[in-house]
Coordinates of C-alpha atoms and ligand atoms in Angstrom, one line a residue:
M532 CA 224.7 84.0 112.1
R533 CA 224.2 87.7 112.6
I534 CA 221.9 89.4 115.1
S535 CA 220.2 92.8 115.0
V536 CA 219.5 94.4 118.3
S537 CA 216.7 96.9 118.0
F538 CA 216.1 98.0 121.5
G539 CA 215.2 101.6 121.6
A540 CA 216.2 104.6 123.7
T541 CA 216.9 104.5 127.4
M542 CA 213.9 104.9 129.5
A543 CA 213.5 105.7 133.2
S544 CA 211.9 102.4 134.0
P545 CA 213.7 99.2 133.1
F546 CA 210.8 98.1 130.9
A547 CA 208.7 100.3 128.8
V548 CA 205.7 99.1 126.9
C549 CA 204.4 100.7 123.8
R550 CA 201.6 100.0 121.3
L551 CA 202.4 100.8 117.7
K552 CA 199.4 102.7 116.4
G553 CA 199.8 105.0 113.5
R554 CA 202.3 104.9 110.7
G555 CA 204.5 107.4 112.5
S556 CA 204.5 105.5 115.7
L557 CA 207.8 103.7 115.7
V558 CA 209.3 101.2 118.0
K559 CA 211.6 103.8 119.5
C560 CA 209.8 103.4 122.7
L561 CA 211.0 99.9 123.1
Q562 CA 213.1 99.9 126.1
K563 CA 216.8 99.6 127.0
V564 CA 218.2 96.1 127.5
D565 CA 218.2 94.8 131.0
P566 CA 221.7 93.5 131.0
F567 CA 221.1 90.4 133.2
L568 CA 223.7 88.4 131.5
H569 CA 225.6 91.3 130.1
R570 CA 226.6 92.4 133.5
N571 CA 229.7 94.6 133.2
I572 CA 231.6 94.1 136.4
G573 CA 234.2 96.5 135.1
T574 CA 237.9 96.2 135.4
D575 CA 238.0 96.6 139.2
V576 CA 240.2 93.8 140.5
V577 CA 238.2 93.2 143.7
A578 CA 234.4 93.1 143.8
T579 CA 233.1 95.2 146.7
Q580 CA 230.7 93.7 149.2
E581 CA 228.0 96.1 147.9
Q582 CA 228.3 94.8 144.4
R583 CA 227.9 91.2 145.6
H584 CA 225.0 92.1 147.9
G585 CA 223.2 93.4 144.8
C586 CA 223.7 90.1 142.9
K587 CA 220.6 88.4 141.5
S588 CA 220.2 84.8 142.4
L589 CA 220.3 82.2 139.6
Y590 CA 216.8 81.3 140.6
A591 CA 215.6 84.9 140.0
I592 CA 217.4 85.0 136.6
Q593 CA 215.8 81.7 135.6
A594 CA 212.4 82.9 136.7
E595 CA 212.7 86.2 134.8
G596 CA 214.1 84.4 131.7
Q597 CA 211.3 81.9 131.7
A598 CA 208.6 84.5 132.1
Q599 CA 210.0 86.6 129.2
A600 CA 210.3 83.5 127.0
E601 CA 206.7 82.5 127.6
R602 CA 205.5 85.9 126.3
S603 CA 207.7 85.6 123.2
V604 CA 207.4 84.2 119.7
L605 CA 210.0 83.4 117.1
I606 CA 209.2 84.5 113.6
S607 CA 211.0 83.5 110.4
C608 CA 210.9 86.4 108.1
H609 CA 211.8 87.1 104.5
S610 CA 215.2 88.9 104.5
S611 CA 213.8 92.0 102.8
I612 CA 211.0 92.4 105.4
N613 CA 210.3 96.0 106.4
E614 CA 210.9 96.2 110.2
K615 CA 208.3 98.9 110.9
K616 CA 205.7 97.0 108.9
L617 CA 206.4 93.8 110.7
L618 CA 206.2 95.4 114.1
K619 CA 203.0 97.3 113.3
Y620 CA 201.4 94.0 112.1
I621 CA 202.5 92.0 115.1
S622 CA 201.5 94.7 117.6
R623 CA 197.9 94.3 116.5
H624 CA 197.9 91.4 119.0
G625 CA 199.2 93.4 121.9
D626 CA 202.0 95.6 123.2
I627 CA 205.5 94.6 122.3
K628 CA 207.9 94.8 125.1
K629 CA 211.1 93.9 123.3
Y630 CA 212.3 92.5 120.0
F631 CA 215.4 91.8 118.0
F632 CA 216.4 90.2 114.7
Y633 CA 219.1 87.7 114.0
E634 CA 220.2 85.7 111.1
S635 CA 220.7 82.0 111.0
Y636 CA 220.1 80.6 107.5
G637 CA 217.4 83.2 107.1
L638 CA 216.2 86.2 109.1
Y639 CA 214.4 85.6 112.4
A640 CA 212.7 88.0 114.8
V641 CA 212.2 87.3 118.5
V642 CA 209.3 89.3 119.7
E643 CA 208.4 89.6 123.4
F644 CA 204.8 90.8 124.2
A645 CA 203.9 92.6 127.3
N646 CA 201.3 89.9 128.1
R647 CA 200.9 86.3 127.4
E648 CA 197.4 86.8 126.1
S649 CA 198.9 88.5 123.0
V650 CA 200.4 85.1 122.0
A651 CA 197.0 83.5 122.2
S652 CA 195.6 86.3 120.0
L653 CA 198.4 85.8 117.5
F654 CA 197.6 82.1 117.5
E655 CA 194.0 82.8 116.6
R656 CA 195.0 84.6 113.4
A657 CA 197.9 82.4 112.4
A658 CA 197.0 79.9 109.6
V659 CA 198.0 76.3 109.2
P660 CA 200.1 76.1 106.0
R661 CA 198.7 74.5 102.9
V662 CA 201.4 72.6 101.0
S663 CA 201.1 70.7 97.8
H664 CA 202.6 67.2 97.5
E665 CA 203.4 67.1 101.2
S666 CA 201.6 66.9 104.5
T667 CA 202.2 68.7 107.7
V668 CA 202.0 67.6 111.3
P669 CA 199.3 70.0 112.7
F670 CA 201.3 71.0 115.8
K671 CA 200.9 74.7 116.6
S672 CA 203.9 76.3 118.2
R673 CA 205.4 79.7 118.8
L674 CA 207.8 79.2 115.9
L675 CA 206.0 81.0 113.0
S676 CA 206.7 82.1 109.5
L677 CA 205.7 85.5 108.2
R678 CA 204.1 85.4 104.8
N679 CA 203.6 88.4 102.5
I680 CA 201.1 87.2 99.9
G681 CA 200.4 89.1 96.7
L682 CA 201.6 92.4 98.1
A683 CA 204.6 94.0 96.3
D684 CA 206.4 96.0 99.0
S685 CA 208.0 99.0 97.6
T686 CA 210.1 99.5 100.7
N687 CA 211.1 95.9 100.8
Q688 CA 214.4 96.3 99.2
Q689 CA 216.0 97.9 102.2
S690 CA 215.3 95.9 105.2
G691 CA 217.3 98.1 107.5
Q692 CA 218.2 95.6 110.2
Q693 CA 221.8 95.8 111.2
C694 CA 222.6 92.2 111.9
Q695 CA 225.7 91.4 113.8
P696 CA 227.4 88.0 114.1
Q697 CA 226.1 85.8 116.8
T698 CA 228.8 83.1 116.6
P699 CA 232.1 84.0 118.3
I700 CA 234.6 86.0 116.3
P701 CA 237.2 83.9 114.6
I702 CA 240.4 83.4 116.6
N703 CA 242.6 85.4 114.2
E704 CA 240.3 88.4 114.6
L705 CA 240.3 88.0 118.3
I706 CA 244.2 88.0 118.3
L707 CA 244.2 91.2 116.3
R708 CA 241.7 92.9 118.6
L709 CA 243.6 91.8 121.8
S710 CA 246.8 93.0 120.3
K711 CA 245.5 96.6 120.3
E712 CA 245.0 96.6 124.1
E713 CA 247.7 98.2 126.1
S714 CA 248.0 95.8 129.0
I715 CA 247.5 92.1 129.6
N716 CA 244.9 92.9 132.2
Q717 CA 243.0 94.8 129.6
Q718 CA 243.4 91.9 127.1
I719 CA 241.9 89.5 129.6
T720 CA 238.8 91.7 130.4
S721 CA 238.4 92.5 126.7
L722 CA 238.4 88.7 125.9
R723 CA 235.6 88.2 128.4
D724 CA 233.6 91.1 126.9
I725 CA 234.0 89.8 123.4
Y726 CA 233.1 86.2 124.2
Q727 CA 230.4 86.3 126.9
L728 CA 226.8 85.6 126.0
T729 CA 224.9 88.5 124.8
E730 CA 221.5 89.5 126.2
E731 CA 219.9 88.4 123.0
N732 CA 221.6 85.1 122.8
S733 CA 220.6 84.4 126.4
R734 CA 217.0 85.3 125.6
L735 CA 217.0 83.0 122.6
R736 CA 218.2 80.2 124.9
F737 CA 215.3 80.7 127.3
L738 CA 212.9 80.9 124.3
V739 CA 214.1 77.5 122.9
C740 CA 213.6 76.0 126.4
S741 CA 210.1 77.4 126.4
L742 CA 209.3 76.1 122.9
L743 CA 210.4 72.7 124.0
K744 CA 208.3 73.0 127.1
D745 CA 205.2 73.4 124.9
I746 CA 206.0 70.0 123.4
A747 CA 206.6 68.3 126.8
A748 CA 203.5 69.9 128.2
A749 CA 201.4 67.7 126.0
Y750 CA 202.2 64.9 128.5
F751 CA 203.2 67.0 131.6
P752 CA 201.3 70.3 131.7
E753 CA 203.0 71.4 134.9
C754 CA 206.6 70.7 133.8
T755 CA 209.2 73.3 133.2
I756 CA 212.3 73.2 131.0
K757 CA 215.2 75.2 132.4
P758 CA 218.6 75.9 130.9
F759 CA 221.6 74.9 133.0
G760 CA 225.4 74.7 132.5
S761 CA 227.2 77.5 130.7
S762 CA 223.9 79.0 129.2
V763 CA 223.2 80.4 132.7
N764 CA 226.3 79.9 134.9
G765 CA 228.0 83.1 133.6
F766 CA 230.7 81.2 131.7
G767 CA 228.9 80.6 128.4
K768 CA 230.0 82.0 125.1
L769 CA 228.3 82.4 121.8
G770 CA 228.3 78.9 120.2
S771 CA 228.1 77.0 123.5
D772 CA 225.6 74.2 123.5
L773 CA 222.2 74.5 125.2
D774 CA 221.9 72.2 128.2
M775 CA 218.2 71.8 129.3
F776 CA 216.6 70.2 132.2
L777 CA 213.1 68.8 132.2
D778 CA 211.9 69.6 135.7
L779 CA 208.9 67.6 136.8
D780 CA 209.3 68.5 140.5
G781 CA 206.5 71.0 140.3
I782 CA 204.0 68.1 139.7
S783 CA 204.6 66.5 143.1
S784 CA 205.2 69.7 145.0
R785 CA 201.8 71.0 144.0
N786 CA 200.3 68.0 145.7
A787 CA 197.3 68.8 147.8
T788 CA 198.1 68.3 151.5
K789 CA 196.8 64.9 152.6
P790 CA 194.3 65.0 155.5
I791 CA 195.5 63.2 158.6
S792 CA 192.2 61.2 158.8
G793 CA 189.1 60.8 156.7
L794 CA 188.7 60.3 152.9
S795 CA 191.2 61.5 150.3
L796 CA 192.0 60.9 146.7
E797 CA 195.3 60.2 145.1
Y798 CA 196.3 59.7 141.5
Q799 CA 196.9 56.2 140.2
M800 CA 200.2 56.1 138.6
K801 CA 202.3 53.6 136.7
R802 CA 205.3 52.3 138.6
A803 CA 208.8 51.5 137.2
N804 CA 211.7 49.6 138.7
S805 CA 213.9 52.7 139.4
E806 CA 214.0 56.4 139.0
R807 CA 216.5 55.9 136.2
A808 CA 213.9 53.8 134.3
V809 CA 211.3 56.6 134.8
T810 CA 213.8 59.2 133.4
Q811 CA 214.6 57.0 130.5
S812 CA 210.9 56.4 129.5
I813 CA 210.1 60.1 129.9
L814 CA 213.0 61.2 127.7
S815 CA 212.2 58.5 125.2
V816 CA 208.7 59.7 124.7
I817 CA 209.6 63.4 124.7
G818 CA 212.5 62.7 122.4
E819 CA 210.1 60.9 120.0
C820 CA 207.7 63.9 120.1
V821 CA 210.6 66.4 119.5
D822 CA 211.7 64.2 116.6
Q823 CA 208.2 63.8 115.0
F824 CA 206.5 67.0 115.9
G825 CA 209.1 69.6 117.0
P826 CA 209.3 72.4 114.4
G827 CA 212.9 73.2 113.6
C828 CA 214.3 70.2 115.7
V829 CA 216.5 68.0 113.6
G830 CA 219.1 65.2 114.1
V831 CA 217.3 63.9 117.2
Q832 CA 219.3 61.2 119.1
K833 CA 218.1 59.5 122.2
I834 CA 221.1 58.7 124.3
L835 CA 219.3 56.9 127.1
N836 CA 222.0 54.5 128.3
A837 CA 224.4 57.2 129.3
R838 CA 225.2 57.8 133.0
C839 CA 222.9 60.8 132.6
P840 CA 220.3 59.9 129.9
L841 CA 219.7 62.7 127.4
V842 CA 218.1 63.6 124.1
R843 CA 220.4 65.5 121.8
F844 CA 219.3 67.5 118.7
T845 CA 219.9 70.6 116.8
H846 CA 217.4 73.4 117.0
Q847 CA 217.8 74.8 113.5
P848 CA 216.2 78.3 113.8
S849 CA 218.5 79.2 116.7
G850 CA 221.5 77.1 115.6
F851 CA 221.8 75.6 119.1
Q852 CA 223.1 72.2 119.7
C853 CA 220.7 71.0 122.5
D854 CA 221.0 68.4 125.2
L855 CA 217.8 67.7 127.0
T856 CA 218.1 65.8 130.3
A857 CA 215.6 65.0 133.1
N858 CA 216.0 64.3 136.8
N859 CA 219.4 66.0 136.7
R860 CA 219.1 68.2 139.8
V861 CA 222.8 67.7 140.8
A862 CA 223.9 69.4 137.6
M863 CA 221.5 72.3 138.4
K864 CA 223.3 72.6 141.8
S865 CA 226.7 72.7 140.2
T866 CA 225.4 75.3 137.8
E867 CA 224.3 77.4 140.8
L868 CA 227.7 76.9 142.4
L869 CA 229.6 78.0 139.4
Y870 CA 227.4 81.0 139.0
L871 CA 228.0 81.9 142.7
Y872 CA 231.8 81.7 142.3
G873 CA 231.6 83.8 139.1
E874 CA 229.6 86.5 141.0
L875 CA 232.0 86.6 144.0
D876 CA 234.9 88.2 142.2
P877 CA 235.1 89.6 138.7
R878 CA 238.5 88.0 138.2
V879 CA 236.9 84.6 138.2
R880 CA 234.9 85.0 135.0
C881 CA 237.7 86.9 133.2
L882 CA 240.1 84.0 133.9
V883 CA 237.6 81.3 133.1
F884 CA 236.9 82.9 129.7
T885 CA 240.6 83.3 129.0
V886 CA 241.6 79.8 130.0
R887 CA 238.7 78.3 128.0
C888 CA 239.6 80.3 125.0
W889 CA 243.3 79.4 125.3
A890 CA 242.4 75.7 125.6
R891 CA 240.1 75.8 122.6
A892 CA 242.7 77.6 120.5
H893 CA 245.1 74.7 121.2
S894 CA 242.5 71.9 120.8
I895 CA 242.9 71.0 124.5
T896 CA 239.1 71.1 124.5
S897 CA 236.8 70.0 121.7
S898 CA 233.2 70.1 120.7
I899 CA 233.3 66.4 119.9
P900 CA 233.1 64.0 122.9
G901 CA 236.3 62.1 123.6
A902 CA 239.4 62.0 125.8
W903 CA 239.7 65.8 125.9
I904 CA 239.5 67.9 129.0
T905 CA 236.0 69.5 129.1
N906 CA 235.2 73.1 129.8
F907 CA 233.6 72.1 133.0
S908 CA 236.8 70.4 134.2
L909 CA 238.8 73.4 133.2
T910 CA 236.5 75.7 135.1
V911 CA 236.8 73.5 138.3
M912 CA 240.6 73.5 137.8
L913 CA 240.6 77.3 137.7
L914 CA 238.4 77.6 140.8
F915 CA 240.7 75.2 142.6
F916 CA 243.7 77.4 141.7
L917 CA 242.0 80.5 143.0
Q918 CA 241.2 78.7 146.2
R919 CA 245.0 77.9 146.5
R920 CA 246.1 81.5 146.3
S921 CA 247.5 83.2 149.3
P922 CA 245.2 84.7 150.5
P923 CA 242.5 82.7 148.7
I924 CA 240.4 84.6 146.2
I925 CA 237.4 82.3 146.6
P926 CA 236.3 80.1 149.5
T927 CA 236.1 76.4 149.6
L928 CA 232.8 74.6 149.0
D929 CA 233.0 73.2 152.6
H930 CA 233.1 76.8 153.8
L931 CA 230.1 77.7 151.7
R932 CA 228.3 74.7 153.1
D933 CA 229.1 75.9 156.7
L934 CA 227.6 79.3 155.9
A935 CA 224.3 77.8 154.7
G936 CA 221.0 78.5 156.5
P937 CA 218.2 76.0 157.0
A938 CA 216.5 77.0 153.7
D939 CA 219.7 76.2 151.8
K940 CA 219.7 72.5 152.9
S941 CA 219.7 70.3 149.9
V942 CA 220.3 66.5 149.7
I943 CA 219.9 65.0 146.2
E944 CA 220.0 61.3 145.9
G945 CA 222.1 61.0 149.0
N946 CA 224.5 63.7 148.0
D947 CA 224.9 66.8 150.2
C948 CA 224.4 69.7 147.8
T949 CA 224.0 72.3 150.6
F950 CA 225.7 75.7 150.3
V951 CA 224.9 79.2 151.2
S952 CA 222.7 81.2 148.8
D953 CA 222.9 84.5 150.5
F954 CA 225.9 86.3 149.0
S955 CA 226.1 88.8 151.8
K956 CA 227.1 86.1 154.3
I957 CA 230.3 85.4 152.3
Q958 CA 233.4 87.4 153.5
L959 CA 236.2 87.4 151.0
Q960 CA 239.8 87.9 151.9
S961 CA 241.7 90.7 150.4
N962 CA 243.8 89.4 147.6
T963 CA 244.9 92.1 145.1
E964 CA 246.7 90.0 142.5
T965 CA 246.2 91.3 139.0
L966 CA 244.7 89.2 136.2
E967 CA 248.1 89.1 134.5
Q968 CA 249.8 87.7 137.6
L969 CA 247.0 85.2 138.1
L970 CA 247.1 83.9 134.5
C971 CA 250.8 83.4 134.7
E972 CA 250.5 81.7 138.0
F973 CA 247.7 79.5 136.8
F974 CA 250.0 78.1 134.0
E975 CA 252.9 77.7 136.5
F976 CA 250.6 76.0 139.0
Y977 CA 249.4 73.3 136.5
A978 CA 252.8 73.0 134.8
T979 CA 254.1 71.6 138.0
F980 CA 251.0 70.0 139.6
A981 CA 251.5 66.5 140.9
F982 CA 248.8 65.0 138.7
S983 CA 250.2 61.5 139.2
R984 CA 249.4 61.5 142.9
M985 CA 246.9 64.2 143.7
S986 CA 243.3 64.9 143.0
I987 CA 241.8 68.4 142.6
N988 CA 239.2 69.1 145.2
I989 CA 237.2 72.3 145.4
R990 CA 235.2 71.1 148.4
K991 CA 238.3 71.0 150.5
G992 CA 240.3 73.6 148.5
K993 CA 243.3 71.4 148.9
E994 CA 244.7 68.6 146.8
Q995 CA 243.9 65.2 148.1
N996 CA 245.4 61.8 147.5
K997 CA 244.0 60.2 144.3
P998 CA 241.3 57.7 145.3
E999 CA 241.6 55.8 141.9
V1000 CA 243.9 55.4 139.0
A1001 CA 243.2 58.0 136.3
P1002 CA 245.6 60.4 134.6
L1003 CA 243.5 63.4 135.8
H1004 CA 241.4 63.3 138.9
I1005 CA 239.0 66.1 139.7
Q1006 CA 236.5 65.3 142.4
N1007 CA 232.9 66.1 141.4
P1008 CA 231.9 68.8 143.9
F1009 CA 228.6 67.1 144.9
E1010 CA 228.8 63.5 143.8
T1011 CA 232.1 63.2 145.6
S1012 CA 232.7 59.6 144.5
L1013 CA 232.9 60.6 140.9
N1014 CA 235.8 61.9 138.8
V1015 CA 234.7 64.8 136.6
S1016 CA 237.6 64.2 134.2
K1017 CA 237.3 60.4 134.0
N1018 CA 237.4 60.6 130.2
V1019 CA 240.8 62.3 130.0
N1020 CA 243.7 60.1 128.9
A1021 CA 247.4 60.5 129.6
T1022 CA 248.2 62.0 126.2
Q1023 CA 245.6 64.8 126.6
L1024 CA 246.8 65.5 130.1
D1025 CA 250.5 65.6 128.9
R1026 CA 249.5 68.1 126.1
F1027 CA 247.8 70.3 128.7
V1028 CA 250.8 70.3 131.0
A1029 CA 253.2 71.0 128.1
L1030 CA 251.1 73.9 127.0
C1031 CA 250.9 75.2 130.5
Q1032 CA 254.7 75.1 130.7
E1033 CA 255.0 76.9 127.3
S1034 CA 252.4 79.6 128.2
S1035 CA 253.9 80.3 131.6
W1036 CA 257.4 80.6 130.0
L1037 CA 256.0 82.8 127.2
L1038 CA 254.4 85.1 129.6
Q1039 CA 257.7 85.6 131.4
Q1040 CA 259.5 86.7 128.3
S1041 CA 259.9 90.4 127.7
E1042 CA 259.3 89.8 123.9
T1043 CA 255.8 88.5 124.8
N1044 CA 254.7 90.9 127.4
T1045 CA 255.8 94.2 126.0
F1046 CA 253.1 96.1 124.2
R1047 CA 254.0 96.5 120.6
G1048 CA 250.9 98.4 119.8
G1049 CA 249.6 99.8 116.6
N1050 CA 249.6 103.6 117.1
K1051 CA 248.5 105.9 114.3
G1052 CA 246.3 103.3 112.7
K1053 CA 249.2 100.9 112.3
A1054 CA 248.2 97.3 112.8
S1055 CA 249.5 95.9 116.1
Q1056 CA 251.7 92.9 116.4
P1057 CA 250.4 90.0 118.5
W1058 CA 251.7 90.4 122.1
G1059 CA 250.8 89.3 125.6
L1060 CA 247.7 87.1 125.7
A1061 CA 247.4 87.3 121.9
T1062 CA 250.7 85.5 121.6
L1063 CA 249.4 82.6 123.8
L1064 CA 246.5 82.1 121.4
L1065 CA 248.7 81.7 118.4
P1066 CA 249.4 78.1 117.2
S1067 CA 251.7 76.4 119.6
Q1068 CA 255.1 74.9 118.7
V1069 CA 254.4 72.2 121.3
A1070 CA 253.6 69.3 119.0
G1071 CA 254.2 66.5 121.4
I1072 CA 255.0 66.2 125.0
N1073 CA 258.7 66.3 125.7
V1074 CA 259.3 69.6 123.9
S1075 CA 260.2 71.8 126.8
K1076 CA 264.0 71.4 126.3
K1077 CA 263.8 72.2 122.6
R1078 CA 261.5 75.2 123.3
R1079 CA 263.9 76.7 125.9
Q1080 CA 266.7 76.7 123.3
E1081 CA 264.6 78.5 120.8
P1082 CA 264.4 82.3 121.4
A1083 CA 260.8 83.5 122.0
N1084 CA 261.0 86.1 119.3
E1085 CA 261.7 83.3 116.7
R1086 CA 258.5 81.7 117.6
I1087 CA 256.6 84.9 117.6
K1088 CA 258.1 85.7 114.2
S1089 CA 257.0 82.5 112.7
L1090 CA 253.6 82.8 114.2
L1091 CA 253.3 86.3 112.8
E1092 CA 254.4 85.1 109.4
S1093 CA 251.6 82.5 109.5
L1094 CA 249.1 85.2 110.5
K1095 CA 250.2 87.4 107.7
N1096 CA 249.8 84.6 105.2
T1097 CA 246.3 83.9 106.4
N1098 CA 245.4 87.6 106.0
R1099 CA 246.9 87.7 102.5
Q1100 CA 245.0 84.6 101.5
K1101 CA 241.8 86.2 102.9
K1102 CA 242.4 89.4 100.8
S1103 CA 243.2 87.6 97.6
Ligands
LIG148 N1 228.2 68.7 134.8 C1 228.4 68.0 136.0 N2 229.3 67.0 136.0 C2 230.0 66.7 134.8 C3 229.7 67.4 133.6 C4 228.8 68.4 133.7 O1 227.9 68.4 137.0 N3 230.8 65.7 134.9 C5 227.2 69.8 134.8 C6 227.8 71.2 135.1 O2 227.0 72.0 135.8 C7 228.0 71.7 133.7 C8 226.7 71.2 133.0 O3 226.5 69.9 133.6 O4 228.1 73.1 133.7 C9 226.7 71.2 131.5 O5 227.8 70.4 131.1 P1 228.6 70.8 129.8 O6 227.7 71.2 128.7 O7 229.6 69.7 129.5 O8 229.5 72.0 130.3 P2 229.2 73.6 130.3 O9 229.6 74.1 131.6 O10 227.8 73.8 129.9 O11 230.3 74.1 129.3 P3 230.2 74.2 127.6 O12 230.1 75.7 127.4 O13 231.4 73.6 127.2 O14 228.9 73.5 127.2
LIG149 MG1 227.1 73.1 128.0

């Protein structure tokens, strides 16, 4: 998948609006990206209080993303489309605020209008397709196709969009890029910059939620569909799934206030045995609609008997693997909490990206459900480790709850989900450890953690006795009786521990952590963090003895050899 960003020159105001009039009028006036998820915290080790006071709340980010998405359309174009012509044509319906192109089995344009009315105007002119031998479901949506009938376009041959990959770069390429950095700290920040969601990918996520909302609105006009999880918590990377939450709370909260006495009307509504039964029936019906009518939605599965019922499908035009849930407000809270921790100190995100990438490179995590450690569990483990530093880098959840004001109070299904939302109330302690030190300490910490007896608990910021038998016990921050890593079996935990031992050891070897950079255009040899991402020699569990006998440079040599072979194969 490649993506072409066509945001124009920097303007004084964050958003500039232009109308494309004559031939000469180009889209240059389209404004600079507002980097809401592209926030560059920089390489500073400690975030200043001022930076944190300026943080946007997740609520504000959601609201902004939703509003942009509702003014946007997704257009499938012929790959040779002339960009200027397309924009000129589309701008007949109104001012275009932003646009970009991306490729996913064909070229797509995301166009954001300045006003929602423009979408209505575009709908009036869009035709229902006429197809022979087949029939279409006459469901109109903001996923459209651009046709160019009977007009040979002389300028068509050169489309001019510079599309970039939207999927994450392959691991081998990442290793080569990291090897060019001159310090492990730089490698870690660079990994975050390479992997974090781009502004465009984030917009596309909001747009897919908004397209889904149009389907659900047939039944529930006041509903919203919000992204949660890594799409918005600041830890998402290109290729992450899209977790969506069908929020029906707006329906009851818009309730007219009941008079204390006198006549009043209320809706008659169907009743079900439990809230779970209501969630299941809503998801069942919406899932059916998505399957039967949702343009671009394929492989729809209704997984209604799961602890958290969901509808899973692929949204083909965006390439996202989607999970639609309803009545999942606790997960929204944990998304908000992870976002807050990520905003508190720039080291948090850098390390989360690094550990997630390291885990994926060694198949500790997987995109297939199973006994693997999940990214969410890994993130909670990293947060716990940062709470255990001396002094702690981030506060405990109990401390965040104690700082909460009356407006922050939140109890969901009996679970206390209260924590402070005002970043300025949070005072951090001054810990100046570098990313390199912290990464090494993280591996050391979990290489020697008493998993057999202790549970990981970010609410208390201290390990607790395990309340139940499970190889890995991580207390769910809000639903405290649940274990986030219940699925993990002993083999997977042992692999994780063995890899932590190996990585901690590798980082302490001078062969690993000495820059062997490629000056004068010479290719660099993998070093530092890049070495940790190379295939491991840890095949089983009890390999630590064998590994210690084997010199580090031998391992690096063999790994280098395998990299060279891959490159040779690529060239040939
Ligand atoms: N979640 C939770 N409890 C769990 C699993 C998930 O509260 N046991 C919530 C978390 O807020 C998590 C979100 O559901 O962020 C989405 O879960 P998942 O997609 O598994 O994790 P992500 O954080 O989105 O990470 P990934 O990039 O792997 O999708
Ligand atoms: Mg997810």
